Short mmCIF file of C-alpha atoms and ligand atoms in Angstrom, two decimals:
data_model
loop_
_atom_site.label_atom_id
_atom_site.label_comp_id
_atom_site.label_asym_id
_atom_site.label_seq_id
_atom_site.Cartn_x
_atom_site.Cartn_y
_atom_site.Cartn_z
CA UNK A 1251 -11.80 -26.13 0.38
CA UNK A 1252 -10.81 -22.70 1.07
CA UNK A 1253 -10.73 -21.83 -2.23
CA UNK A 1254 -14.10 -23.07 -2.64
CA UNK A 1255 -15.61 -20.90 0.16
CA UNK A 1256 -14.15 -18.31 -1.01
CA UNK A 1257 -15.55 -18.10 -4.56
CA UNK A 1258 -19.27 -20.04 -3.75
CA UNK A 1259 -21.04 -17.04 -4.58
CA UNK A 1260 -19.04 -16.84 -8.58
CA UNK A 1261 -19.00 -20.21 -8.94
CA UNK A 1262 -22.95 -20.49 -8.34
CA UNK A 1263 -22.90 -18.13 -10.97
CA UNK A 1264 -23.30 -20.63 -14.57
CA UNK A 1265 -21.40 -17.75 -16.48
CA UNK A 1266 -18.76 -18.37 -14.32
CA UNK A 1267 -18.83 -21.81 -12.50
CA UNK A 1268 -16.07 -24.24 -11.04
CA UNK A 1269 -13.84 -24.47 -13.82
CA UNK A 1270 -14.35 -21.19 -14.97
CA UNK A 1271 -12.90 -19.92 -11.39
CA UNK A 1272 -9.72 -22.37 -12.28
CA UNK A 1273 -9.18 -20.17 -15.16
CA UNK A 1274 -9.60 -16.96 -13.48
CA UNK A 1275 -7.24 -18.85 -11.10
CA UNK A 1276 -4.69 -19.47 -14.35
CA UNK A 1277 -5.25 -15.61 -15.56
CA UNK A 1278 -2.56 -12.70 -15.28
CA UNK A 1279 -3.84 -9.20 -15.62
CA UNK A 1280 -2.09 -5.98 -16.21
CA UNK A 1281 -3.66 -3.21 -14.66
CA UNK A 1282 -2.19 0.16 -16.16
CA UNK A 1283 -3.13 3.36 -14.32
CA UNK A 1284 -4.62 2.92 -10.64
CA UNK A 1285 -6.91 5.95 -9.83
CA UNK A 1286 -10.34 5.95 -10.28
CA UNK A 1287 -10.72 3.09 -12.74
CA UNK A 1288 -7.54 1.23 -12.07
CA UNK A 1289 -9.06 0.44 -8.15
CA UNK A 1290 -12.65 -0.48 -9.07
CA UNK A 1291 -11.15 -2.92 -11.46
CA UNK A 1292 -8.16 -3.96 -9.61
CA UNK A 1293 -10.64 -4.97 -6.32
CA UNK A 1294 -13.02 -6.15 -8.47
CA UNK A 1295 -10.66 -8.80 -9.57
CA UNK A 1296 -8.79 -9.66 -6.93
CA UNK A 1297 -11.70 -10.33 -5.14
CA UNK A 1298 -12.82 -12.97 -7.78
CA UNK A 1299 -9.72 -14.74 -7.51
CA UNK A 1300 -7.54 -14.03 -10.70
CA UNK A 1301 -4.43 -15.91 -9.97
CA UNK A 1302 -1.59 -13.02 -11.09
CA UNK A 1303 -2.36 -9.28 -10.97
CA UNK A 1304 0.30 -6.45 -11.28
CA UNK A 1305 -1.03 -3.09 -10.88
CA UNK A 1306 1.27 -0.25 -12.66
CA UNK A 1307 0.73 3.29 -11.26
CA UNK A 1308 3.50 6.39 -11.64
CA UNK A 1309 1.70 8.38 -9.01
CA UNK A 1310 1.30 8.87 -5.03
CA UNK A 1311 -1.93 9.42 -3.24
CA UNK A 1312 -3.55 12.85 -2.78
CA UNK A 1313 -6.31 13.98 -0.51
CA UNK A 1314 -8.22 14.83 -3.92
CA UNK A 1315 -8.02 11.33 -5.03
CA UNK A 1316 -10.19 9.67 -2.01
CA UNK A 1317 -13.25 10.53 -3.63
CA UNK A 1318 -13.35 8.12 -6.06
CA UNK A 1319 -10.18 6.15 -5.88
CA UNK A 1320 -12.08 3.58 -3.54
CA UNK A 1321 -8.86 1.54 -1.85
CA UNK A 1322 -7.20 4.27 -1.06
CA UNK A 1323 -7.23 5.95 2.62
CA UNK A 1324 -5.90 8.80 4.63
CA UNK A 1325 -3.40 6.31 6.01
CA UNK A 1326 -2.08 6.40 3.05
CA UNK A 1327 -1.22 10.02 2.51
CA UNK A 1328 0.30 10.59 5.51
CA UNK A 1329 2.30 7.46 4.99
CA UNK A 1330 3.41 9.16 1.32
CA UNK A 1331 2.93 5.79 -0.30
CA UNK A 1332 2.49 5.65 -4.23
CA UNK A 1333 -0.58 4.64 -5.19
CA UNK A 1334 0.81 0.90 -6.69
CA UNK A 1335 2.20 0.57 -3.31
CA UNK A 1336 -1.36 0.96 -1.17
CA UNK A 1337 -3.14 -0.81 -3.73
CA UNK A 1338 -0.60 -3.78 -3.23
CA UNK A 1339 -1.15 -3.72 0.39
CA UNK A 1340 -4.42 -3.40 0.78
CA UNK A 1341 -5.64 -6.33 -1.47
CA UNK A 1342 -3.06 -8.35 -0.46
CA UNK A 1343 -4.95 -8.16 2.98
CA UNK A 1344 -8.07 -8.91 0.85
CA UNK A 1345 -6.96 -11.83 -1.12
CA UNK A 1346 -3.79 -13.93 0.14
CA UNK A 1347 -4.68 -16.80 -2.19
CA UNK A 1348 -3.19 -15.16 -5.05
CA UNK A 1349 -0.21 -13.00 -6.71
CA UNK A 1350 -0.24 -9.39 -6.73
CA UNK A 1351 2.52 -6.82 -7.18
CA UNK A 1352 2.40 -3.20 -7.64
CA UNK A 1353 4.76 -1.42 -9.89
CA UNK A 1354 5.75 1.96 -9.28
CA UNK A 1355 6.57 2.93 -12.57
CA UNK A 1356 5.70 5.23 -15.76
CA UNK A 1357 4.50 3.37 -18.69
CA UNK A 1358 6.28 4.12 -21.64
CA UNK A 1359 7.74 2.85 -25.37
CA UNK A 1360 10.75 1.63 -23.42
CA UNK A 1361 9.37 -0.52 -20.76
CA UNK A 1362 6.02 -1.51 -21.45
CA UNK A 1363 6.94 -4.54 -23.61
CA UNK A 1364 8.67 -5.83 -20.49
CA UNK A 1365 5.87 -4.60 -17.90
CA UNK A 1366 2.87 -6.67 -19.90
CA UNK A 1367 4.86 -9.73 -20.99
CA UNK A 1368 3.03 -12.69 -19.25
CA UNK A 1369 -0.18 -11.11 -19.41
CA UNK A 1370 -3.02 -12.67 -20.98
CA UNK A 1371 -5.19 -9.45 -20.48
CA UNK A 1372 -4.54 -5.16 -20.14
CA UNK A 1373 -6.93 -3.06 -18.77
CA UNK A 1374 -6.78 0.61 -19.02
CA UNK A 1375 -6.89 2.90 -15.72
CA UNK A 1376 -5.03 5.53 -17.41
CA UNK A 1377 -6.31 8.72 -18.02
CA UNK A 1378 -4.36 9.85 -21.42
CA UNK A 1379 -4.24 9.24 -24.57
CA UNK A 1380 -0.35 8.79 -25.62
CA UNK A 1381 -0.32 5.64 -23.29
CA UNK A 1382 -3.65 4.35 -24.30
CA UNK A 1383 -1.93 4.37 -27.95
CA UNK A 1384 0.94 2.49 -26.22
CA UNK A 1385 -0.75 -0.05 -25.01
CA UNK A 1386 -2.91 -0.61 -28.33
CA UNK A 1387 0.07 -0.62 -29.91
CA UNK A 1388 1.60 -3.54 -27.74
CA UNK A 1389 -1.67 -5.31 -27.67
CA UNK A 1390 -1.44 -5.92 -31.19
CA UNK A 1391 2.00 -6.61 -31.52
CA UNK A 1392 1.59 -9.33 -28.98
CA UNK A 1393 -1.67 -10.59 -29.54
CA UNK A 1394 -2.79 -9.57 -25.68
CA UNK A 1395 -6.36 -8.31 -25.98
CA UNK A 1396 -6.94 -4.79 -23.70
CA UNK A 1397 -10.22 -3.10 -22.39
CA UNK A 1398 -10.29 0.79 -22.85
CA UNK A 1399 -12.06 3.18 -20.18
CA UNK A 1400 -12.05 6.52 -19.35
CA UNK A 1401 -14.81 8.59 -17.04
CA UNK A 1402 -14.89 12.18 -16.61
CA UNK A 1403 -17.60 14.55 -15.67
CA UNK A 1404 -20.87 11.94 -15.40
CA UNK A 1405 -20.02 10.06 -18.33
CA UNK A 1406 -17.85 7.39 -19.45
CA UNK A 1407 -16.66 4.67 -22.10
CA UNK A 1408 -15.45 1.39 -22.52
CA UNK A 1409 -14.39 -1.10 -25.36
CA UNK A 1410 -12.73 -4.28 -25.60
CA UNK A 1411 -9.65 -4.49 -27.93
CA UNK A 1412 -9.04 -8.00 -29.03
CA UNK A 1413 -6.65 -7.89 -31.63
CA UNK A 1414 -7.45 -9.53 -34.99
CA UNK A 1415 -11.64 -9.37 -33.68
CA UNK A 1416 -12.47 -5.90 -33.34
CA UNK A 1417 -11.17 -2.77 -34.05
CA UNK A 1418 -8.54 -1.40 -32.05
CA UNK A 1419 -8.21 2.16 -30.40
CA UNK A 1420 -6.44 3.61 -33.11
CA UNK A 1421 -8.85 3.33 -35.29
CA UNK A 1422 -10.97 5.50 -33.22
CA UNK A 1423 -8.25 8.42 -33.54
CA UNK A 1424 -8.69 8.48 -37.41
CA UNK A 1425 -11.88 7.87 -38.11
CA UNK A 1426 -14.14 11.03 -39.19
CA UNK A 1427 -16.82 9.77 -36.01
CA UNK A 1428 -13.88 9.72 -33.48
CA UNK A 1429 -14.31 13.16 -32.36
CA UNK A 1430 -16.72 12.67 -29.72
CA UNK A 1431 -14.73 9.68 -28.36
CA UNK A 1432 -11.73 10.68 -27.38
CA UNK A 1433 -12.16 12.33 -23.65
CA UNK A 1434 -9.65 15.14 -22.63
CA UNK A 1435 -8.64 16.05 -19.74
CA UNK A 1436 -9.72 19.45 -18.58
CA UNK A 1437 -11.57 21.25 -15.98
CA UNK A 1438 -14.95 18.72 -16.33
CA UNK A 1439 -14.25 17.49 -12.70
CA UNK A 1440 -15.66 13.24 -12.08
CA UNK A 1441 -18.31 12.11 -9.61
CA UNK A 1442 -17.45 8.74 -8.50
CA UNK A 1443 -20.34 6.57 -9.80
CA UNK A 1444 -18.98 7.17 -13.54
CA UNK A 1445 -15.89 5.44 -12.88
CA UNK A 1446 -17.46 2.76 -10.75
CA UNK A 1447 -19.95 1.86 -13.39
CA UNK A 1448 -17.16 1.90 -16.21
CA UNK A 1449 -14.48 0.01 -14.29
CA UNK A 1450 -17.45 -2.56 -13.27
CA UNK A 1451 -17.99 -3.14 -16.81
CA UNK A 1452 -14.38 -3.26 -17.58
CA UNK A 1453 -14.01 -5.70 -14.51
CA UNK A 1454 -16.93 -8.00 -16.01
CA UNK A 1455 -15.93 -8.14 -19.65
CA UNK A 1456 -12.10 -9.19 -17.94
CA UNK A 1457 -13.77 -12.60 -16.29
CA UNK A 1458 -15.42 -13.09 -19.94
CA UNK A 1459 -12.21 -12.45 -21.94
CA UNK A 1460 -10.07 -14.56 -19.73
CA UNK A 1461 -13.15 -17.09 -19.28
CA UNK A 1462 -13.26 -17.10 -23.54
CA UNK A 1463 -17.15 -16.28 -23.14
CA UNK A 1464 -19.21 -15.77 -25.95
CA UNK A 1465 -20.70 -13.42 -24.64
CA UNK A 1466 -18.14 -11.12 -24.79
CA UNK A 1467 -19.39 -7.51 -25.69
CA UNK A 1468 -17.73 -6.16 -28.76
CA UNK A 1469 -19.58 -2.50 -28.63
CA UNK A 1470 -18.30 0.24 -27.65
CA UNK A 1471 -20.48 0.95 -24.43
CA UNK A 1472 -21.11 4.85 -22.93
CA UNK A 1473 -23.13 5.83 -20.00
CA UNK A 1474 -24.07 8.95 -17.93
CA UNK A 1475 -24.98 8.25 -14.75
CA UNK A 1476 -26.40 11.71 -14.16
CA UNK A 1477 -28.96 11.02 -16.72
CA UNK A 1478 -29.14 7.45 -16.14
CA UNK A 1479 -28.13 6.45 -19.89
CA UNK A 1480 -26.00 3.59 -20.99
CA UNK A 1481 -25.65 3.20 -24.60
CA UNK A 1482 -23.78 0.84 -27.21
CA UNK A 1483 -22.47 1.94 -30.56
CA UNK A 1484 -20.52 -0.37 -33.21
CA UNK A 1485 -17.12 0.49 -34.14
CA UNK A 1486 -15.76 -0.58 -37.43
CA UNK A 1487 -11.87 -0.90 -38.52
CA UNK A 1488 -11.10 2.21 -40.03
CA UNK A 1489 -8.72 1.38 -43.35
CA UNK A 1490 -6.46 3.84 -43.03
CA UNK A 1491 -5.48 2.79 -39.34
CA UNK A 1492 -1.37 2.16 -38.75
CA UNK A 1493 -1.99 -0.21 -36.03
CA UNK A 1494 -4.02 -2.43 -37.63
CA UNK A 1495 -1.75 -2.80 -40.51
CA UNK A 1496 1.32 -2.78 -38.53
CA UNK A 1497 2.44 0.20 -37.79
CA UNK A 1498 2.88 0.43 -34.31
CA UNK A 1499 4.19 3.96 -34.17
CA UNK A 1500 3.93 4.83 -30.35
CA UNK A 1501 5.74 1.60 -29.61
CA UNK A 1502 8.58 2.67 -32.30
CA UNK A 1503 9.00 6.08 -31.22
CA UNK A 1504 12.74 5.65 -30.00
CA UNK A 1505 12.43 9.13 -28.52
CA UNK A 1506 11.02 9.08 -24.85
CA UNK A 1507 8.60 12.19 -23.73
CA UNK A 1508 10.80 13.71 -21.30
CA UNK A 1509 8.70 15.90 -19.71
CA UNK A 1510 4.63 15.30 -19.43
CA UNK A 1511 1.87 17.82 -18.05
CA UNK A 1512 -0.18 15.70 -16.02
CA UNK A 1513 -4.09 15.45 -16.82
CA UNK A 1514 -5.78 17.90 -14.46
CA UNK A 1515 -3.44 17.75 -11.59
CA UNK A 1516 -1.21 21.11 -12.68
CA UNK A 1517 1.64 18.82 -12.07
CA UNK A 1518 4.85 17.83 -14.79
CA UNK A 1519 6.23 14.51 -14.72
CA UNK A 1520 10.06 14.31 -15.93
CA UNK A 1521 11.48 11.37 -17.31
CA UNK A 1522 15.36 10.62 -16.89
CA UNK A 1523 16.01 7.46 -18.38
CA UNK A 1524 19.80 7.90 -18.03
CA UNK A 1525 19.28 8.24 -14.09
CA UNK A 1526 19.76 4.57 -13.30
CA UNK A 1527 18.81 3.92 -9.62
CA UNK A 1528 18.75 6.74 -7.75
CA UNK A 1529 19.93 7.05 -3.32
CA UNK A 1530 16.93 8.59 -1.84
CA UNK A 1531 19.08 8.80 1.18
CA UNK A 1532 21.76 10.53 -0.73
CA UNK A 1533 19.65 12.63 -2.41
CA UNK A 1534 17.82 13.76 0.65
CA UNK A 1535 21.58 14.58 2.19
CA UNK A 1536 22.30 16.81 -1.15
CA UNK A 1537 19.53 17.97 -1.08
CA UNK A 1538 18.49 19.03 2.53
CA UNK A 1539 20.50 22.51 2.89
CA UNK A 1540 18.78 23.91 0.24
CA UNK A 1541 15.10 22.92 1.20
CA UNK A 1542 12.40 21.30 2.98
CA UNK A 1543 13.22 17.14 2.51
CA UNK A 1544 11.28 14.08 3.45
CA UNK A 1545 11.39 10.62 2.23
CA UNK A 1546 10.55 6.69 2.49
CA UNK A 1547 11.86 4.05 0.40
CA UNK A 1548 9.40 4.80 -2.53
CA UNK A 1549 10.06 9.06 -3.12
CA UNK A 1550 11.49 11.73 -1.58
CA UNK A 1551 10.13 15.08 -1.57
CA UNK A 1552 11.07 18.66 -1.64
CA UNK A 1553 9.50 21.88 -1.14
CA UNK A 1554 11.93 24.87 -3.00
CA UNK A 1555 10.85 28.13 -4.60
CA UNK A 1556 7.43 27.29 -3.99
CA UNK A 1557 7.15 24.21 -5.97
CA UNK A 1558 7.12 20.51 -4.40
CA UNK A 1559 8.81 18.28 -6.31
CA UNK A 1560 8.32 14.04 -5.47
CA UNK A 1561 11.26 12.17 -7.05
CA UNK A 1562 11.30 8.51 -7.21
CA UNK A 1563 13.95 5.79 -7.27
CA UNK A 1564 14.10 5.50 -10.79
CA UNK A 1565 15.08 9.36 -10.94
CA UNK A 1566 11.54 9.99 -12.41
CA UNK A 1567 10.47 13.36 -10.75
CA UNK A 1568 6.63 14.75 -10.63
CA UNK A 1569 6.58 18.73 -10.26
CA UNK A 1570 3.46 20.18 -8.40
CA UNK A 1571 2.16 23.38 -8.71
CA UNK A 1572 3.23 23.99 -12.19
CA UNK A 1573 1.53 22.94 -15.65
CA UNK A 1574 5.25 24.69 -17.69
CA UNK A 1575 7.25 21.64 -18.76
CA UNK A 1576 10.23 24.51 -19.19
CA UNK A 1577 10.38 25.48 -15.60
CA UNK A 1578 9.72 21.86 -14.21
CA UNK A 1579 12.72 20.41 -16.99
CA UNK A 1580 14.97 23.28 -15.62
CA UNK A 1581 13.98 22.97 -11.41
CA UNK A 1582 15.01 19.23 -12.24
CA UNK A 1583 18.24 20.23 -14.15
CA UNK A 1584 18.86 22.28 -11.02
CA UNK A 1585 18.41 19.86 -8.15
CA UNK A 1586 18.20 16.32 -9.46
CA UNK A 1587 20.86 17.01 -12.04
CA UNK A 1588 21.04 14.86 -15.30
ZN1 LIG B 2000 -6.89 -0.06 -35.90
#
């Protein structure tokens, strides 16, 4: 019965219906990337009652992010949690019917085999490139169909990937029209509506894929909510595309990007994949003569020669104030060691 209640308004819904909520009951999402998009999406469909949702996120909460990043509060910030931490939390409180976890972790060739086996669906919160590639690479190799989005300025995009149906993101990246597509991050700035509208549409083509609809849009969709467009364009499978013959050449990489300059944030992640588990505790006793230390059990961080630094327990580090991948590599080297 509760279950019932809880879903009346969906199920009313013919698109969607009794047994089509037992499916979204059945589903398992991977959300990747929980900012802007990743939170629309991720409340979107926890709300409607998919039955497993993990929600992957490498960062923590900033004042700047509470404009658009709509589950997120000041709570939050003060209580330094990482951002697949609150997200857990907070829709756990929303929807205790179901299985959620939040992963604290950066996406990469190395783990994200592991991170989306199980799923039957990936949807993109990210906001680069290099992992989108990832995860079209995986998505093909495993036959798990994903839904691209990205939003910046008043505009946005979204397309469904379903391997073996339409084309994948690759084939974006080589074909001669892809210019305009691909969105970089740079000074543009994002008013909230763009993501809400994208990861909306992201959210309803999820219930279609996992409800097999037919109706299942296979365009790739872009709006401006400033103007008030919304557009569709077809993309065709570009020939020359490695994915789609194969070639999954992100995935392969057996060399891990060690250090990262994150989109927009003048901030450099560094990876340590020899780190192992790392002691906050200990490290905040190392660590505490030689500069301002605080910590929780999900990162520690420290203020010294006027960068903050926010290390986490997989000895993944994220330097602020700093967009040089030398200087953050070497303040790492310094304190964290390798
Ligand atoms: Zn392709």
């Amino acid at each position: 019965m509760v279950l019932i209640d809880r879903y009346s308004r969906q199920t009313l819904f013919p698109g969607i219906g009794e047994q089509g909520q037992q499916k979204l009951n059945n589903s398992s999402l991977a959300i990747i990337g929980c900012g802007a998009l990743g939170t629309v999406i991720a409340t979107s469909l926890v709300r409607a009652g998919v039955g497993r949702v993990k929600i992957i996120d490498r960062d923590f909460i900033e004042y700047h992010n509470l404009q658009r990043q709509v589950i997120f509060n000041e709570d939050d910030i003060r209580d330094e949690l990482p951002k697949a931490i609150a997200a857990e939390r907070h829709l756990k409180k929303v929807n205790s019917s179901i299985e959620i976890e939040g992963i604290v972790a950066d996406v990469n060739y190395a783990n994200i085999e592991r991170l989306v086996a199980g799923a039957d669906l990936i949807l993109d919160g990210l906001d680069n490139m290099e992992t989108r590639l990832l995860i079209n690479d995986v998505s093909l190799k495993h036959h798990i169909p994903w839904i691209y989005g990205g939003a910046i300025a008043s505009y946005g995009m979204t397309m469904n990937i379903i391997p073996g149906e339409t084309a994948c993101f690759r084939c974006f990246q080589v074909s001669p029209t892809g210019n305009g597509i691909a969105l970089t991050c740079d000074t543009a700035g994002v008013i909230g509506p763009a993501p809400f509208i994208i990861g909306s549409l992201q959210a309803t083509e999820a219930m279609k894929i996992l409800l097999g609809s037919p109706e299942i849009n296979r365009e790739l969709i872009m709006i401006d909510v400033w103007r008030g467009e919304f557009n569709h364009f077809g993309v065709g499978n570009h020939q020359d595309c490695p994915a789609c013959h194969g070639n999954y050449e992100f995935l392969e990489a057996k060399f891990g990007t060690r250090t990262t300059s994150l989109c927009g944030q003048n901030a450099v992640q560094v990876l340590n994949p020899e780190a192992g588990a790392v002691s906050l505790q200990r490290l905040a006793a190392h660590l505490g003569p030689l500069g301002e230390v605080g910590y929780n059990e999900f990162m520690l961080r420290f203020m010294v020669d006027n960068h903050q630094m926010v290390i986490f327990p997989d000895g993944r580090a994220i330097v602020k104030n700093t967009n040089d991948e030398a200087l953050a590599r070497g303040l790492y080297a310094k304190y964290i060691g390798t």
